[in-house]
Amino acid sequence: MGKAKVIPKDKHKIFLPYQQAWVDDRSRLKLMEKGRQIGLSWSTAFGCVERTAPKEARNDQWISSRDEIQARLFLEDCKRFAGLLDAAAKDLGMVLIDPDKNLSAYVLHFDNGKRIHSMSSNPDAQAGKRGGRVLDEFALHPDPRKLYSIAYPGITWGGQLELVSTHRGSENYFNELVEDIKHRGNPKGFSLHTVTLQNALDQGFLYKLQQALPKDDERQEMDEAQYFDFIRSGCASEEQFLQEYMCLPADDAGAFLSYDLIAGCEYRATDIWEFLQQGQLKNKDLYLGMDVGRKHDLTVFWLLERQSGMRFTRRIVTMQNKKFSEQEEILYSLLSLSGLRRACLDATGIGMQLAERAQEKFGEYKVEAITFTGPVKEALAFPLRAAFEDKSIRIPKDDDIRADLRSITKTATAAGNIRFAADHGPNGHADRFWALALALHAASDANAGQWAFMPESAPVPASRVVRGY
């Protein structure tokens, strides 16, 4: 039996205590580390309007969001609060704010002449602007350090600089600022706010959420403990839950890929990356990786397009507990694509028969069967990381993919051998990581490849070894 639901002392108030504390904080520099979706961007929008709408207001507000969609949503919240405060304001829509660099912002114009400018994450958009700054989802920006260095001088003549974000790894600049505040004497003088999912629930968040949910939503019957477990069970990994909801940054030192590396190669929210029709893939150079699973692990197909030194993800198919005949049907449909040049298939254990049958049907050059061993995994994993380091790959922005890529750790055995490992979980066993690694290997050289992973005892002609291995 769960504990009694928490109802705010004044349930008719707009803001919960942690939201109100953030709005009321007038510190010149303030930072919020928070759990996901607890209403902080919403209350931040109110603070922007409250500072900009009065007749005596001195500063414009410049908001940096992680993408154009979020920039538009933030301004919509500002418009609602302007109406609530009876502040005369006009939505100017998308306005060109820097013709030389072709930079635009969504703009809300108040009768006093002051404006709220809501922009996407391009740091150059902050240059040369005076007034208050809000850097929303700060850690998710491609280069948080650069964004901060350009935004900070903008408050020289007045205004606040507000950083609001969930964490994105221990090596992210956002976490560096948090560590400065907590453990290194707070040299910049930030006012720190920390609100985890548990903090929010303790202050009445679930009650407010349930007022907005449909009556038949399953969360209507939950108490705080049940909701906490509901959110936790839905996360791709425990690391994701602790980072996204409990303000505990993931340890980048122990992971093979840092969050910054992954985020730097993700498609933008507005990008259309997935090609599903044969016509969309016509005249493309395509390469496929397949990691095979059955009951506990996932089967993952990862299709890449190679173009001018870049590798673009065009399709990802995941299957779990599916018959091999069903897996084979998907595999053959992808191998039959007119632009499919090569495929690398996991032939370890249960994947052996699938790989052999595919080779019989499509040929041993087009289909390479790869048996995972320690040296093979090493030869696959390091080129994958190199692709992220030089930003020559694009992947979808997806929690399951990010968690899978993060799950791989590199350790050394007592004998000095490198070992790549990942925990089993509901999200699989790093299956997306290895499918992508196989696809990258397939795309590494259009004229060679299937000889790269012959048994170590077999002589390999120099002309048949994939470059880079």
Coordinates of C-alpha atoms in Angstrom, one line a residue:
M1 CA 0.0 0.0 0.0
G2 CA 1.4 3.4 -1.1
K3 CA 1.7 6.5 1.0
A4 CA -0.9 9.2 1.0
K5 CA -0.8 11.6 -1.9
V6 CA 0.9 15.0 -1.4
I7 CA -1.5 17.9 -2.0
P8 CA 0.0 21.4 -2.1
K9 CA -0.9 23.5 0.9
D10 CA -2.5 26.0 -1.5
K11 CA -3.5 23.8 -4.4
H12 CA -4.9 26.8 -6.2
K13 CA -1.5 28.5 -6.5
I14 CA 0.0 28.4 -10.0
F15 CA 3.5 27.3 -8.9
L16 CA 4.8 24.7 -6.5
P17 CA 7.4 25.8 -3.9
Y18 CA 10.5 24.8 -6.0
Q19 CA 9.0 26.7 -9.0
Q20 CA 8.2 29.8 -7.0
A21 CA 11.7 29.8 -5.4
W22 CA 13.3 29.8 -8.8
V23 CA 11.1 32.7 -10.0
D24 CA 11.7 34.7 -6.9
D25 CA 15.5 34.3 -7.0
R26 CA 16.9 37.6 -8.3
S27 CA 20.6 36.5 -8.2
R28 CA 22.7 37.8 -11.0
L29 CA 23.9 34.2 -11.8
K30 CA 21.6 31.3 -11.0
L31 CA 21.7 27.6 -11.9
M32 CA 19.1 24.9 -11.8
E33 CA 20.0 21.2 -12.0
K34 CA 16.7 19.4 -12.3
G35 CA 14.8 16.2 -13.2
R36 CA 13.0 16.0 -16.5
Q37 CA 9.5 17.4 -17.1
I38 CA 8.8 18.9 -13.7
G39 CA 7.7 22.3 -14.9
L40 CA 10.9 24.4 -14.7
S41 CA 10.8 25.7 -18.2
W42 CA 7.2 26.8 -17.7
S43 CA 8.0 28.7 -14.5
T44 CA 11.1 30.2 -16.1
A45 CA 8.9 31.6 -18.9
F46 CA 6.8 33.3 -16.2
G47 CA 9.9 34.9 -14.7
C48 CA 10.9 36.3 -18.1
V49 CA 7.5 37.9 -18.6
E50 CA 7.5 39.2 -15.0
R51 CA 10.8 41.0 -15.6
T52 CA 10.0 42.2 -19.1
A53 CA 6.4 43.4 -19.0
P54 CA 6.5 46.2 -16.4
K55 CA 6.7 49.8 -17.6
E56 CA 10.0 50.3 -15.7
A57 CA 11.6 47.2 -17.2
R58 CA 15.2 47.9 -18.4
N59 CA 16.2 44.7 -20.2
D60 CA 15.2 42.5 -23.1
Q61 CA 15.4 38.8 -22.5
W62 CA 17.4 36.4 -24.7
I63 CA 16.4 32.7 -24.4
S64 CA 18.5 29.9 -25.8
S65 CA 16.6 26.6 -26.3
R66 CA 18.1 23.3 -27.5
D67 CA 16.2 23.5 -30.9
E68 CA 13.8 25.6 -32.9
I69 CA 10.7 23.6 -31.7
Q70 CA 11.6 24.2 -28.0
A71 CA 12.2 27.9 -28.8
R72 CA 8.7 28.2 -30.2
L73 CA 7.1 26.4 -27.2
F74 CA 9.0 28.6 -24.8
L75 CA 7.6 31.7 -26.4
E76 CA 4.1 30.2 -26.4
D77 CA 4.4 29.8 -22.6
C78 CA 5.5 33.5 -22.4
K79 CA 2.4 34.6 -24.4
R80 CA 0.1 32.7 -21.9
F81 CA 1.7 34.4 -18.9
A82 CA 1.6 37.8 -20.6
G83 CA -2.2 37.3 -20.9
L84 CA -2.4 36.1 -17.3
L85 CA -0.6 39.3 -16.1
D86 CA -2.7 41.5 -18.4
A87 CA 0.5 42.6 -20.1
A88 CA -0.1 44.0 -23.6
A89 CA 2.2 42.0 -25.9
K90 CA 2.4 41.1 -29.6
D91 CA 3.8 38.0 -31.0
L92 CA 6.0 39.1 -33.9
G93 CA 6.7 35.5 -35.0
M94 CA 10.1 34.6 -36.5
V95 CA 12.3 37.7 -36.8
L96 CA 15.7 38.0 -38.4
I97 CA 18.0 39.3 -35.7
D98 CA 21.3 39.0 -37.5
P99 CA 21.1 39.3 -41.3
D100 CA 24.8 38.8 -41.8
K101 CA 24.7 35.4 -40.1
N102 CA 21.1 34.6 -41.1
L103 CA 20.1 34.1 -37.4
S104 CA 16.4 34.4 -36.4
A105 CA 14.4 34.3 -33.1
Y106 CA 10.7 34.1 -32.1
V107 CA 9.9 37.5 -30.6
L108 CA 7.3 38.7 -28.1
H109 CA 7.0 42.6 -28.1
F110 CA 5.6 44.4 -25.1
D111 CA 4.1 47.9 -25.0
N112 CA 7.0 49.3 -23.1
G113 CA 9.3 48.5 -26.1
K114 CA 11.0 45.5 -24.4
R115 CA 11.1 42.1 -26.0
I116 CA 11.6 38.4 -25.3
H117 CA 13.7 36.7 -27.9
S118 CA 13.5 32.9 -28.0
M119 CA 16.2 31.2 -30.1
S120 CA 17.7 27.8 -30.8
S121 CA 21.1 26.8 -29.5
N122 CA 23.5 28.6 -31.9
P123 CA 26.0 30.4 -29.6
D124 CA 26.6 33.1 -32.2
A125 CA 23.0 34.3 -31.7
Q126 CA 24.0 35.5 -28.2
A127 CA 26.9 37.7 -29.4
G128 CA 26.5 41.4 -29.0
K129 CA 23.1 41.2 -27.3
R130 CA 22.4 43.0 -24.0
G131 CA 19.9 41.9 -21.4
G132 CA 18.8 38.9 -19.4
R133 CA 19.9 35.5 -20.5
V134 CA 18.1 32.1 -20.1
L135 CA 20.1 29.1 -21.3
D136 CA 17.5 26.3 -21.2
E137 CA 18.6 22.6 -21.3
F138 CA 22.1 24.0 -21.1
A139 CA 23.9 20.7 -20.9
L140 CA 22.2 19.5 -24.1
H141 CA 23.8 22.2 -26.2
P142 CA 26.5 21.1 -28.6
D143 CA 29.1 23.3 -26.9
P144 CA 27.9 24.5 -23.5
R145 CA 31.3 26.1 -22.6
K146 CA 31.2 28.2 -25.8
L147 CA 27.6 29.2 -25.3
Y148 CA 28.3 30.3 -21.7
S149 CA 31.4 32.3 -22.7
I150 CA 29.4 34.2 -25.4
A151 CA 26.2 34.7 -23.3
Y152 CA 27.9 35.9 -20.0
P153 CA 29.1 39.3 -21.2
G154 CA 25.6 40.1 -22.3
I155 CA 24.5 40.8 -18.7
T156 CA 27.3 43.4 -18.1
W157 CA 24.8 46.3 -18.2
G158 CA 22.1 44.5 -16.3
G159 CA 20.0 41.3 -16.2
Q160 CA 20.3 37.8 -14.9
L161 CA 22.0 34.8 -16.4
E162 CA 20.0 31.6 -15.7
L163 CA 21.1 28.1 -16.5
V164 CA 18.4 25.4 -16.5
S165 CA 19.2 21.8 -17.3
T166 CA 19.2 18.1 -16.6
H167 CA 22.7 16.6 -16.6
R168 CA 24.6 15.1 -19.6
G169 CA 27.5 13.3 -18.2
S170 CA 30.2 14.0 -15.6
E171 CA 32.5 15.7 -18.2
N172 CA 29.9 18.2 -19.4
Y173 CA 30.6 21.9 -18.7
F174 CA 27.3 22.1 -16.9
N175 CA 28.5 19.5 -14.3
E176 CA 31.8 21.4 -14.0
L177 CA 29.9 24.5 -13.0
V178 CA 27.8 22.4 -10.5
E179 CA 31.0 20.9 -9.0
D180 CA 32.5 24.4 -8.7
I181 CA 29.5 25.5 -6.7
K182 CA 29.3 22.5 -4.4
H183 CA 33.0 21.6 -3.9
R184 CA 35.3 24.3 -5.1
G185 CA 34.1 27.4 -3.3
N186 CA 31.6 28.7 -5.9
P187 CA 34.2 31.0 -7.6
K188 CA 31.6 32.5 -10.0
G189 CA 29.0 33.2 -7.3
F190 CA 26.1 31.2 -8.6
S191 CA 22.9 30.6 -6.7
L192 CA 22.2 26.9 -7.0
H193 CA 18.8 25.2 -7.1
T194 CA 18.6 21.3 -7.2
V195 CA 15.2 19.7 -7.8
T196 CA 15.1 15.9 -8.3
L197 CA 11.9 14.0 -9.2
Q198 CA 11.6 13.0 -5.5
N199 CA 11.9 16.7 -4.5
A200 CA 9.2 17.6 -6.9
L201 CA 6.9 14.8 -5.7
D202 CA 7.4 15.8 -2.1
Q203 CA 6.2 19.3 -3.0
G204 CA 3.0 18.3 -4.8
F205 CA 4.1 17.7 -8.4
L206 CA 2.0 14.6 -8.9
Y207 CA -1.2 16.4 -7.8
K208 CA -0.6 19.2 -10.3
L209 CA 0.2 16.6 -13.0
Q210 CA -3.0 14.7 -12.4
Q211 CA -5.1 17.8 -12.7
A212 CA -3.9 18.1 -16.3
L213 CA -4.1 14.4 -17.3
P214 CA -7.1 12.8 -18.9
K215 CA -9.4 11.1 -16.4
D216 CA -8.7 7.6 -17.8
D217 CA -4.9 8.0 -17.6
E218 CA -3.4 5.2 -15.5
R219 CA -1.4 7.7 -13.5
Q220 CA -4.6 9.2 -12.0
E221 CA -4.7 6.3 -9.5
M222 CA -1.0 6.5 -8.5
D223 CA 0.5 7.9 -5.3
E224 CA 4.0 9.4 -5.2
A225 CA 5.8 6.2 -4.5
Q226 CA 4.0 4.4 -7.3
Y227 CA 4.6 7.2 -9.8
F228 CA 8.3 7.2 -8.8
D229 CA 8.6 3.5 -9.6
F230 CA 6.6 4.0 -12.8
I231 CA 9.0 6.5 -14.1
R232 CA 12.0 4.5 -13.0
S233 CA 10.8 1.3 -14.6
G234 CA 10.3 3.1 -17.9
C235 CA 13.9 4.3 -18.3
A236 CA 16.2 2.5 -20.6
S237 CA 18.8 2.1 -17.8
E238 CA 19.4 2.9 -14.2
E239 CA 22.1 5.3 -15.3
Q240 CA 19.5 7.2 -17.4
F241 CA 17.1 7.4 -14.5
L242 CA 19.6 8.7 -12.1
Q243 CA 20.9 11.3 -14.5
E244 CA 17.6 12.4 -16.1
Y245 CA 15.5 12.4 -12.9
M246 CA 17.7 12.4 -9.9
C247 CA 20.4 15.0 -10.8
L248 CA 23.3 12.5 -10.7
P249 CA 25.4 12.9 -13.8
A250 CA 26.6 9.7 -15.5
D251 CA 30.2 8.8 -15.0
D252 CA 31.9 9.5 -18.4
A253 CA 35.2 8.1 -17.1
G254 CA 33.8 4.6 -17.0
A255 CA 31.9 4.7 -20.3
F256 CA 33.4 4.1 -23.8
L257 CA 31.4 6.9 -25.3
S258 CA 30.7 10.2 -23.4
Y259 CA 27.4 11.9 -23.6
D260 CA 29.0 14.9 -25.3
L261 CA 30.3 12.6 -28.1
I262 CA 26.9 11.1 -28.6
A263 CA 25.0 14.4 -28.5
G264 CA 27.4 15.9 -31.0
C265 CA 26.3 13.4 -33.6
E266 CA 22.6 13.3 -33.1
Y267 CA 20.1 14.6 -35.7
R268 CA 18.3 17.8 -34.9
A269 CA 14.7 17.4 -33.8
T270 CA 13.4 18.8 -37.1
D271 CA 15.6 16.5 -39.3
I272 CA 13.9 13.8 -41.3
W273 CA 16.4 11.0 -41.2
E274 CA 14.4 7.7 -41.5
F275 CA 14.0 6.5 -45.1
L276 CA 11.3 3.8 -45.3
Q277 CA 10.4 3.6 -49.0
Q278 CA 12.4 2.1 -51.8
G279 CA 12.1 5.4 -53.7
Q280 CA 13.8 7.4 -50.9
L281 CA 16.8 5.1 -51.0
K282 CA 17.2 5.0 -54.7
N283 CA 20.8 5.8 -55.9
K284 CA 22.1 5.8 -52.3
D285 CA 25.2 3.9 -51.2
L286 CA 23.8 1.8 -48.3
Y287 CA 25.5 -0.4 -45.7
L288 CA 23.9 -2.7 -43.1
G289 CA 24.9 -4.0 -39.7
M290 CA 22.9 -6.7 -37.9
D291 CA 23.3 -7.9 -34.3
V292 CA 21.3 -11.1 -33.6
G293 CA 19.3 -11.8 -30.5
R294 CA 16.2 -13.8 -29.6
K295 CA 14.6 -14.0 -26.2
H296 CA 16.6 -11.7 -23.9
D297 CA 18.7 -9.7 -26.4
L298 CA 17.5 -7.6 -29.2
T299 CA 18.0 -8.2 -32.9
V300 CA 18.9 -4.9 -34.4
F301 CA 19.3 -3.9 -38.0
W302 CA 21.1 -0.6 -38.6
L303 CA 21.2 0.9 -42.1
L304 CA 23.7 3.6 -43.0
E305 CA 24.1 5.8 -46.1
R306 CA 27.6 6.8 -47.0
Q307 CA 27.9 10.2 -48.6
S308 CA 31.0 12.4 -48.9
G309 CA 32.8 11.0 -45.9
M310 CA 29.7 11.0 -43.7
R311 CA 27.6 8.1 -42.6
F312 CA 23.9 8.9 -42.1
T313 CA 21.5 6.6 -40.3
R314 CA 18.6 5.9 -42.6
R315 CA 16.7 3.0 -40.8
I316 CA 16.8 1.1 -37.5
V317 CA 14.7 -2.0 -36.9
T318 CA 14.6 -3.6 -33.5
M319 CA 13.1 -7.0 -32.8
Q320 CA 12.7 -9.1 -29.6
N321 CA 11.6 -12.6 -29.1
K322 CA 10.8 -13.0 -32.8
K323 CA 11.2 -16.2 -34.8
F324 CA 14.2 -16.5 -37.0
S325 CA 12.0 -16.7 -40.0
E326 CA 10.6 -13.2 -39.2
Q327 CA 14.1 -11.9 -38.6
E328 CA 15.2 -13.4 -42.0
E329 CA 12.3 -11.7 -43.7
I330 CA 13.4 -8.3 -42.6
L331 CA 17.0 -9.1 -43.3
Y332 CA 16.3 -10.1 -46.9
S333 CA 14.1 -7.1 -47.6
L334 CA 17.1 -4.8 -46.6
L335 CA 19.6 -6.9 -48.5
S336 CA 17.4 -6.6 -51.6
L337 CA 17.6 -2.8 -51.5
S338 CA 19.1 -1.6 -54.9
G339 CA 21.7 0.6 -53.2
L340 CA 22.8 -2.0 -50.5
R341 CA 26.5 -2.5 -51.1
R342 CA 27.6 -4.6 -48.2
A343 CA 26.3 -6.0 -44.9
C344 CA 28.1 -7.3 -41.8
L345 CA 26.1 -9.8 -39.8
D346 CA 26.7 -11.2 -36.3
A347 CA 27.4 -14.8 -36.9
T348 CA 28.1 -15.6 -33.2
G349 CA 26.1 -18.5 -31.9
I350 CA 22.5 -18.3 -33.0
G351 CA 23.4 -15.8 -35.7
M352 CA 25.5 -18.4 -37.6
Q353 CA 22.6 -19.9 -39.5
L354 CA 21.1 -16.6 -40.5
A355 CA 24.5 -15.4 -41.8
E356 CA 25.2 -18.6 -43.7
R357 CA 21.8 -18.6 -45.4
A358 CA 22.1 -14.9 -46.3
Q359 CA 25.5 -15.5 -47.9
E360 CA 24.1 -18.4 -49.9
K361 CA 21.3 -16.1 -51.3
F362 CA 23.2 -12.8 -51.7
G363 CA 26.9 -13.9 -52.0
E364 CA 29.8 -13.9 -49.6
Y365 CA 31.1 -10.5 -50.7
K366 CA 27.8 -8.6 -50.2
V367 CA 27.3 -10.4 -46.9
E368 CA 30.1 -10.7 -44.4
A369 CA 29.6 -13.1 -41.4
I370 CA 31.5 -11.9 -38.3
T371 CA 32.0 -14.0 -35.2
F372 CA 32.5 -11.8 -32.1
T373 CA 35.7 -12.4 -30.2
G374 CA 37.7 -10.1 -28.0
P375 CA 40.0 -8.8 -30.8
V376 CA 37.1 -8.5 -33.2
K377 CA 35.1 -6.4 -30.8
E378 CA 38.1 -4.2 -30.2
A379 CA 38.5 -3.7 -34.0
L380 CA 34.8 -2.8 -34.3
A381 CA 34.5 -0.6 -31.3
F382 CA 37.4 1.8 -31.8
P383 CA 36.4 2.9 -35.3
L384 CA 32.9 3.5 -33.9
R385 CA 34.3 5.9 -31.3
A386 CA 36.5 7.5 -33.9
A387 CA 33.4 8.2 -36.0
F388 CA 31.8 10.0 -33.0
E389 CA 35.0 11.9 -32.2
D390 CA 35.3 13.3 -35.8
K391 CA 31.5 13.8 -36.1
S392 CA 31.4 11.8 -39.3
I393 CA 28.2 10.0 -38.3
R394 CA 24.6 11.0 -37.6
I395 CA 22.2 9.0 -35.4
P396 CA 18.7 9.6 -34.1
K397 CA 18.1 11.4 -30.8
D398 CA 16.6 8.6 -28.9
D399 CA 16.8 7.6 -25.2
D400 CA 17.1 3.8 -25.9
I401 CA 19.9 4.4 -28.5
R402 CA 21.8 6.8 -26.2
A403 CA 21.5 4.3 -23.3
D404 CA 22.7 1.4 -25.5
L405 CA 25.7 3.4 -26.7
R406 CA 26.5 4.5 -23.1
S407 CA 26.3 0.9 -21.8
I408 CA 29.6 -0.2 -23.2
T409 CA 32.6 -0.1 -20.9
K410 CA 36.2 -0.8 -21.8
T411 CA 38.3 -2.6 -19.2
A412 CA 41.7 -4.3 -19.2
T413 CA 42.1 -7.9 -18.0
A414 CA 45.0 -9.1 -15.8
A415 CA 46.8 -10.3 -18.9
G416 CA 46.5 -6.8 -20.4
N417 CA 43.8 -7.6 -23.0
I418 CA 41.0 -5.1 -23.7
R419 CA 37.5 -6.2 -22.9
F420 CA 34.3 -4.6 -23.9
A421 CA 31.3 -5.3 -21.7
A422 CA 27.7 -4.3 -21.1
D423 CA 25.1 -5.3 -18.6
H424 CA 22.0 -7.2 -19.7
G425 CA 18.7 -5.2 -19.2
P426 CA 15.3 -4.6 -20.6
N427 CA 17.0 -2.4 -23.3
G428 CA 19.1 -5.4 -24.5
H429 CA 22.8 -6.0 -24.2
A430 CA 24.4 -3.1 -26.1
D431 CA 22.7 -4.6 -29.2
R432 CA 22.3 -1.2 -31.0
F433 CA 26.0 -0.4 -30.3
W434 CA 27.2 -3.6 -32.0
A435 CA 24.7 -3.3 -34.9
L436 CA 26.0 0.3 -35.6
A437 CA 29.6 -0.9 -35.2
L438 CA 28.9 -3.6 -37.8
A439 CA 27.3 -1.1 -40.2
L440 CA 30.3 1.2 -39.9
H441 CA 32.6 -1.7 -40.7
A442 CA 30.5 -2.6 -43.7
A443 CA 30.8 1.0 -44.9
S444 CA 34.5 1.4 -44.1
D445 CA 35.7 0.3 -47.5
A446 CA 33.4 -0.4 -50.4
N447 CA 36.0 -2.7 -52.1
A448 CA 37.1 -4.8 -49.2
G449 CA 36.1 -6.0 -45.8
Q450 CA 35.1 -9.6 -45.6
W451 CA 38.7 -10.7 -45.0
A452 CA 39.4 -8.4 -42.1
F453 CA 38.3 -10.8 -39.4
M454 CA 39.7 -14.1 -40.6
P455 CA 41.1 -16.4 -37.8
E456 CA 44.4 -15.0 -36.5
S457 CA 46.3 -18.2 -37.6
A458 CA 45.3 -17.7 -41.2
P459 CA 47.5 -15.6 -43.5
V460 CA 45.6 -12.5 -44.7
P461 CA 46.7 -10.9 -48.0
A462 CA 47.7 -7.3 -47.4
S463 CA 45.4 -6.2 -50.2
R464 CA 42.4 -7.7 -48.4
V465 CA 42.7 -6.1 -45.0
V466 CA 40.3 -3.3 -44.3
R467 CA 42.2 0.0 -43.9
G468 CA 42.4 1.2 -40.3
Y469 CA 42.4 -2.2 -38.6

